Structure formats: C-alpha cells, structure tokens
Short mmCIF file of C-alpha atoms in Angstrom, two decimals:
data_model
loop_
_atom_site.label_atom_id
_atom_site.label_comp_id
_atom_site.label_asym_id
_atom_site.label_seq_id
_atom_site.Cartn_x
_atom_site.Cartn_y
_atom_site.Cartn_z
CA MET A 28 0.00 0.00 0.00
CA SER A 29 1.32 3.39 -0.91
CA GLY A 30 -1.06 5.34 1.31
CA ASP A 31 -3.24 6.43 -1.59
CA ILE A 32 -6.79 7.40 -0.75
CA PRO A 33 -9.40 5.41 -2.68
CA ALA A 34 -11.10 7.49 -5.37
CA GLU A 35 -14.50 7.39 -3.66
CA HIS A 36 -13.00 9.16 -0.63
CA GLY A 37 -11.24 11.90 -2.59
CA SER A 38 -12.39 15.48 -2.68
CA THR A 39 -14.36 17.00 -5.50
CA ASP A 40 -14.87 20.48 -6.84
CA ASP A 41 -18.34 19.66 -8.13
CA THR A 42 -20.70 21.79 -6.01
CA ASP A 43 -23.70 19.98 -7.50
CA GLU A 44 -22.84 17.08 -5.22
CA ILE A 45 -23.40 19.14 -2.07
CA GLY A 46 -26.86 17.62 -1.65
CA GLU A 47 -25.27 14.18 -1.57
CA VAL A 48 -22.64 15.21 0.98
CA VAL A 49 -24.80 16.95 3.61
CA ARG A 50 -28.48 17.27 4.45
CA PHE A 51 -30.31 19.41 7.00
CA ASP A 52 -33.64 18.53 8.58
CA VAL A 53 -35.29 21.29 10.61
CA VAL A 54 -38.04 20.41 13.09
CA SER A 55 -39.95 22.97 15.14
CA HIS A 56 -40.75 22.16 18.77
CA GLY A 57 -43.26 24.88 19.53
CA PRO A 58 -42.62 28.57 18.91
CA ASP A 59 -39.44 28.74 21.00
CA ALA A 60 -37.32 25.76 19.90
CA ARG A 61 -36.07 24.08 16.76
CA VAL A 62 -33.83 21.14 16.06
CA VAL A 63 -31.48 21.18 13.09
CA HIS A 64 -30.40 17.61 12.35
CA VAL A 65 -27.30 17.50 10.17
CA VAL A 66 -26.53 14.37 8.14
CA GLY A 67 -23.24 13.95 6.32
CA GLU A 68 -19.95 15.82 6.10
CA ILE A 69 -19.20 19.33 7.32
CA ASP A 70 -16.13 20.42 5.41
CA THR A 71 -14.92 23.39 3.37
CA LEU A 72 -17.56 22.75 0.72
CA THR A 73 -20.56 22.33 3.02
CA ALA A 74 -19.67 24.67 5.90
CA PRO A 75 -21.00 27.81 4.12
CA VAL A 76 -24.36 26.09 3.62
CA LEU A 77 -24.44 25.13 7.31
CA ARG A 78 -23.56 28.72 8.24
CA THR A 79 -26.51 30.06 6.25
CA ARG A 80 -28.91 27.55 7.80
CA LEU A 81 -27.71 28.24 11.34
CA ASP A 82 -27.83 32.02 10.89
CA GLU A 83 -31.48 31.74 9.80
CA GLN A 84 -32.44 29.44 12.66
CA VAL A 85 -30.52 31.19 15.46
CA ALA A 86 -32.36 34.40 14.60
CA ALA A 87 -35.75 32.68 14.56
CA VAL A 88 -35.96 30.93 17.95
CA PRO A 89 -34.60 31.33 21.49
CA LEU A 90 -33.43 27.69 21.62
CA LEU A 91 -31.70 26.05 18.69
CA VAL A 92 -30.59 22.44 19.06
CA LEU A 93 -27.96 21.31 16.60
CA ASP A 94 -28.07 17.51 16.31
CA LEU A 95 -24.76 16.34 14.89
CA SER A 96 -25.27 12.65 15.67
CA ASP A 97 -25.25 11.71 11.97
CA VAL A 98 -22.26 13.84 10.98
CA THR A 99 -19.60 11.65 9.40
CA PHE A 100 -16.86 14.30 9.17
CA LEU A 101 -16.33 17.61 10.98
CA GLY A 102 -13.47 19.68 9.63
CA SER A 103 -12.00 22.99 10.70
CA ALA A 104 -14.38 24.96 8.48
CA GLY A 105 -17.31 23.28 10.21
CA LEU A 106 -15.85 23.99 13.65
CA ALA A 107 -15.50 27.66 12.69
CA VAL A 108 -19.19 27.72 11.71
CA LEU A 109 -20.17 26.24 15.07
CA VAL A 110 -18.19 28.92 16.92
CA ALA A 111 -19.74 31.68 14.78
CA ALA A 112 -23.24 30.30 15.42
CA LYS A 113 -22.56 30.23 19.17
CA ASP A 114 -21.33 33.82 19.06
CA GLU A 115 -24.45 34.88 17.15
CA ALA A 116 -26.72 33.05 19.60
CA ASP A 117 -24.93 34.72 22.52
CA ARG A 118 -25.32 38.15 20.90
CA ARG A 119 -29.05 37.57 20.55
CA ARG A 120 -29.27 36.07 24.06
CA HIS A 121 -30.47 32.86 22.48
CA THR A 122 -29.21 29.37 23.26
CA LEU A 123 -27.38 27.08 20.86
CA ARG A 124 -27.26 23.57 22.29
CA ILE A 125 -25.21 20.90 20.54
CA VAL A 126 -25.84 17.17 20.52
CA PRO A 127 -22.52 15.68 19.35
CA GLY A 128 -23.96 12.17 19.32
CA SER A 129 -20.90 10.56 17.78
CA ARG A 130 -17.26 10.00 18.54
CA ILE A 131 -16.32 11.82 15.32
CA VAL A 132 -17.87 15.10 16.47
CA THR A 133 -16.86 14.75 20.10
CA ARG A 134 -13.22 14.09 19.17
CA ALA A 135 -13.10 17.09 16.84
CA LEU A 136 -14.48 19.35 19.58
CA GLU A 137 -12.16 17.88 22.23
CA ALA A 138 -9.04 18.01 20.05
CA THR A 139 -9.54 21.70 19.35
CA GLY A 140 -10.44 22.62 22.92
CA LEU A 141 -13.91 23.74 21.83
CA LEU A 142 -15.98 21.17 23.71
CA GLY A 143 -16.01 23.33 26.84
CA ILE A 144 -17.40 26.46 25.16
CA PHE A 145 -20.60 24.83 23.93
CA ASP A 146 -23.79 23.90 25.73
CA ILE A 147 -23.70 20.13 25.17
CA ALA A 148 -26.55 17.64 25.56
CA GLU A 149 -26.51 13.84 25.42
CA GLY A 150 -29.51 13.67 23.11
CA VAL A 151 -32.25 15.75 21.54
CA PRO A 152 -34.81 15.12 24.32
CA GLN A 153 -32.35 16.41 26.93
CA ALA A 154 -31.38 19.32 24.69
CA LEU A 155 -34.99 20.46 24.50
CA GLU A 156 -35.37 20.55 28.29
CA PRO A 157 -35.24 24.02 29.85
CA ALA A 158 -31.87 24.95 31.31
CA GLY A 159 -31.80 24.44 35.00
#
C-alpha cells in the first residue's frame, strides 16, 4: 500500500454534489425551539451552507438544538461555523445547544479545545429541556 486514498473518498470540486454530501432537517418544537439535524460531512464545501442555515435558525428561535449525531466528518471549516453560530446566539441572548452524538464530532471538539465552550446535551430530548 502506498497510502493512496481510494477514489470514492477523494475530494471534489463539483458543487452539484453538495446535496449528496450533507443534508439538513429542521423540526420545530413549539414557537421557541427548533432542532437542526445534520446528516453527512461538514467540510470546506458544506460549511457555508451550514452557516446560512444556522444564521437563519438562530435568529428565529430562542433555543436552537444542533443535532450532529449523523455527521460523518467535521473539519476545521465546520468547527468555525459552530463557533460563529454560538457567538451569534450569545449576541441575541439565544441558546445554541449541541448534541454531538458521535465520537467523530466529540473528538473534533475535544481536540480543538472547543468542547467546553458549547452547551452540550446527550440527546435531543435532553437538549430540549429548559436549562436548570
């Protein structure tokens, strides 16, 4: 083995594939809370799309839960988007609560020292509970 990455795991410049790489499902939980469930990869290509979605949702509700349990890759661009979303939520006095849900996301947050800055929940039901 020469360390080559198989072709199916290589990067692509084809932005038409963004729908195949990441998906967002938004579910309202009453007028004051929404869950954004992210499925797929958050990388340089998809991070701007995530940023747009989060900016819209953070402005709309006092509690935004970001469910990352089905994220298969979280790169530095995605981490930057999470920090920006937290900053925006703080500015609005809203809450951004993250459900890492996977070792991939938890390791990325831990490795960068960001885990401690976020409001973390074990699962969506816990994330929707009022802070106490």
